[in-house]
Amino acid sequence: MRLVVVSAGLSVPSSTRLLGDRLAAATAAQTPADVQVVELRDLAVEIAHNFTNGFPGRALADAFDAVTAADGLIVVTPVFSASYSGLFKSFFDTLSVSDPEALAGKPVLIAATGGTARHSLVLDHALRPLFSYLKAVVVPTGVYAASEDWGAEGLDGRVERAAGELAALTAGLSAARPRPTRDSFEEVTPFEERLAALRPTG
């Protein structure tokens, strides 16, 4: 399983990155996973340039490739003005322009961090509609971590439940993908031979 964490945290250290790491570790504990982290803070300049010239820089293109090739995504943003951050939205805007089907059918675990529990609705009022619009399959449990949640009861349970849902959904979708058969387009149909067989003899 290729699991990619997209973190829009701005500070170092970042509670947003910490939440992403915890979700990735919990998911990898339930199914073997190769985890890669995309730090949007490091891509901010290339994202801005992509808006003005229409072409992703090398690092941004690598991030697009990683997200597109992932079997599952964990996306984490800090809350700004009761919604996702501009950097977070800009990354997925440029990704969708580059490839409108990049997230189609892809399992996505949504998560966010903020200073108060009052912003927890960002999961269902901002993040879930965004990724539904991008045709992703959003896991039922989103994870929001307010400042008071760190070290408190409840957060670990939400992390484990969301990670379990992502692991199960990813495994289920992988198993459901059609496998090539002998009748696939890769097999060349011998039309000349079949036509020759239909010609009258004698």
mmCIF file of C-alpha atoms in Angstrom, residues 26-149:
data_model
loop_
_atom_site.group_PDB
_atom_site.id
_atom_site.type_symbol
_atom_site.label_atom_id
_atom_site.label_comp_id
_atom_site.label_asym_id
_atom_site.label_seq_id
_atom_site.Cartn_x
_atom_site.Cartn_y
_atom_site.Cartn_z
ATOM 1 C CA ALA A 26 -2.059 3.948 12.951
ATOM 2 C CA THR A 27 -2.944 3.028 9.356
ATOM 3 C CA ALA A 28 0.399 1.310 8.747
ATOM 4 C CA ALA A 29 -0.108 -0.691 11.943
ATOM 5 C CA GLN A 30 -3.232 -2.231 10.415
ATOM 6 C CA THR A 31 -1.950 -2.855 6.887
ATOM 7 C CA PRO A 32 1.609 -2.789 5.514
ATOM 8 C CA ALA A 33 2.194 0.641 3.985
ATOM 9 C CA ASP A 34 4.959 2.657 2.383
ATOM 10 C CA VAL A 35 4.390 6.156 3.794
ATOM 11 C CA GLN A 36 5.448 9.383 2.070
ATOM 12 C CA VAL A 37 4.831 12.874 3.455
ATOM 13 C CA VAL A 38 4.227 15.917 1.253
ATOM 14 C CA GLU A 39 4.901 19.148 3.168
ATOM 15 C CA LEU A 40 3.026 21.943 1.406
ATOM 16 C CA ARG A 41 5.044 24.576 3.267
ATOM 17 C CA ASP A 42 8.050 23.595 1.164
ATOM 18 C CA LEU A 43 6.033 23.868 -2.065
ATOM 19 C CA ALA A 44 4.399 27.272 -1.476
ATOM 20 C CA VAL A 45 6.526 29.171 -4.017
ATOM 21 C CA GLU A 46 6.095 26.540 -6.735
ATOM 22 C CA ILE A 47 2.338 26.442 -6.118
ATOM 23 C CA ALA A 48 2.164 30.233 -6.601
ATOM 24 C CA HIS A 49 4.234 30.007 -9.787
ATOM 25 C CA ASN A 50 1.952 27.240 -11.083
ATOM 26 C CA PHE A 51 -0.998 29.614 -10.884
ATOM 27 C CA THR A 52 0.781 32.253 -12.958
ATOM 28 C CA ASN A 53 2.588 30.158 -15.575
ATOM 29 C CA GLY A 54 0.515 26.979 -15.669
ATOM 30 C CA PHE A 55 3.472 24.634 -15.176
ATOM 31 C CA PRO A 56 4.471 22.824 -11.954
ATOM 32 C CA GLY A 57 8.079 23.023 -10.830
ATOM 33 C CA ARG A 58 10.051 19.831 -10.285
ATOM 34 C CA ALA A 59 9.197 19.442 -6.587
ATOM 35 C CA LEU A 60 5.515 20.215 -7.147
ATOM 36 C CA ALA A 61 5.358 17.785 -10.082
ATOM 37 C CA ASP A 62 6.892 15.097 -7.860
ATOM 38 C CA ALA A 63 4.220 15.820 -5.236
ATOM 39 C CA PHE A 64 1.491 15.539 -7.881
ATOM 40 C CA ASP A 65 2.924 12.197 -9.008
ATOM 41 C CA ALA A 66 3.056 10.891 -5.438
ATOM 42 C CA VAL A 67 -0.554 11.864 -4.707
ATOM 43 C CA THR A 68 -1.833 10.495 -8.015
ATOM 44 C CA ALA A 69 -0.026 7.164 -7.569
ATOM 45 C CA ALA A 70 -1.037 6.722 -3.920
ATOM 46 C CA ASP A 71 -3.402 3.935 -2.896
ATOM 47 C CA GLY A 72 -4.677 6.120 -0.057
ATOM 48 C CA LEU A 73 -4.313 9.706 1.165
ATOM 49 C CA ILE A 74 -4.268 11.380 4.550
ATOM 50 C CA VAL A 75 -4.850 15.122 4.201
ATOM 51 C CA VAL A 76 -4.356 17.462 7.152
ATOM 52 C CA THR A 77 -4.821 21.221 7.321
ATOM 53 C CA PRO A 78 -4.770 23.849 10.044
ATOM 54 C CA VAL A 79 -8.001 25.825 10.342
ATOM 55 C CA PHE A 80 -7.971 29.412 9.084
ATOM 56 C CA SER A 81 -11.150 31.540 9.206
ATOM 57 C CA ALA A 82 -13.270 28.452 9.933
ATOM 58 C CA SER A 83 -12.036 26.604 6.829
ATOM 59 C CA TYR A 84 -9.004 24.909 5.304
ATOM 60 C CA SER A 85 -5.906 27.005 4.705
ATOM 61 C CA GLY A 86 -5.313 28.808 1.420
ATOM 62 C CA LEU A 87 -2.120 26.823 0.858
ATOM 63 C CA PHE A 88 -4.019 23.553 1.281
ATOM 64 C CA LYS A 89 -6.758 24.584 -1.167
ATOM 65 C CA SER A 90 -4.225 25.961 -3.649
ATOM 66 C CA PHE A 91 -2.366 22.664 -3.804
ATOM 67 C CA PHE A 92 -5.484 20.703 -4.648
ATOM 68 C CA ASP A 93 -6.626 23.409 -7.079
ATOM 69 C CA THR A 94 -3.387 23.134 -9.057
ATOM 70 C CA LEU A 95 -3.483 19.332 -8.856
ATOM 71 C CA SER A 96 -7.017 19.211 -10.255
ATOM 72 C CA VAL A 97 -6.052 21.560 -13.097
ATOM 73 C CA SER A 98 -3.065 19.339 -13.916
ATOM 74 C CA ASP A 99 -5.179 16.158 -13.764
ATOM 75 C CA PRO A 100 -8.944 16.477 -13.111
ATOM 76 C CA GLU A 101 -9.162 12.726 -12.378
ATOM 77 C CA ALA A 102 -6.164 12.579 -10.015
ATOM 78 C CA LEU A 103 -8.298 11.785 -6.952
ATOM 79 C CA ALA A 104 -11.158 9.938 -8.652
ATOM 80 C CA GLY A 105 -12.000 6.842 -6.596
ATOM 81 C CA LYS A 106 -9.070 7.378 -4.238
ATOM 82 C CA PRO A 107 -9.631 6.743 -0.493
ATOM 83 C CA VAL A 108 -8.983 9.912 1.519
ATOM 84 C CA LEU A 109 -8.864 10.409 5.280
ATOM 85 C CA ILE A 110 -9.580 14.055 6.179
ATOM 86 C CA ALA A 111 -8.136 15.707 9.284
ATOM 87 C CA ALA A 112 -7.626 19.184 10.686
ATOM 88 C CA THR A 113 -6.088 20.999 13.638
ATOM 89 C CA GLY A 114 -7.176 24.181 15.375
ATOM 90 C CA GLY A 115 -7.050 26.168 18.578
ATOM 91 C CA THR A 116 -10.595 25.409 19.698
ATOM 92 C CA ALA A 117 -13.076 22.569 19.392
ATOM 93 C CA ARG A 118 -15.615 25.001 17.911
ATOM 94 C CA HIS A 119 -13.877 24.644 14.532
ATOM 95 C CA SER A 120 -14.395 20.876 14.315
ATOM 96 C CA LEU A 121 -17.234 21.373 11.821
ATOM 97 C CA VAL A 122 -14.582 22.239 9.233
ATOM 98 C CA LEU A 123 -14.372 18.508 8.506
ATOM 99 C CA ASP A 124 -17.942 18.171 7.273
ATOM 100 C CA HIS A 125 -18.586 21.699 6.014
ATOM 101 C CA ALA A 126 -15.340 22.310 4.105
ATOM 102 C CA LEU A 127 -13.065 19.276 3.706
ATOM 103 C CA ARG A 128 -15.638 16.589 2.955
ATOM 104 C CA PRO A 129 -17.414 18.615 0.214
ATOM 105 C CA LEU A 130 -14.057 19.537 -1.366
ATOM 106 C CA PHE A 131 -12.903 15.943 -1.733
ATOM 107 C CA SER A 132 -16.333 14.720 -2.758
ATOM 108 C CA TYR A 133 -16.211 17.285 -5.559
ATOM 109 C CA LEU A 134 -12.787 15.927 -6.557
ATOM 110 C CA LYS A 135 -14.423 12.451 -6.799
ATOM 111 C CA ALA A 136 -12.423 10.981 -3.915
ATOM 112 C CA VAL A 137 -13.878 8.372 -1.558
ATOM 113 C CA VAL A 138 -13.799 10.047 1.853
ATOM 114 C CA VAL A 139 -13.692 7.732 4.875
ATOM 115 C CA PRO A 140 -16.613 8.179 7.301
ATOM 116 C CA THR A 141 -14.532 9.284 10.284
ATOM 117 C CA GLY A 142 -12.657 12.570 10.049
ATOM 118 C CA VAL A 143 -10.246 13.582 12.793
ATOM 119 C CA TYR A 144 -10.117 17.052 14.308
ATOM 120 C CA ALA A 145 -7.566 17.899 17.006
ATOM 121 C CA ALA A 146 -7.972 21.067 19.045
ATOM 122 C CA SER A 147 -5.213 22.299 21.334
ATOM 123 C CA GLU A 148 -6.837 20.659 24.360
ATOM 124 C CA ASP A 149 -7.120 17.284 22.597
#
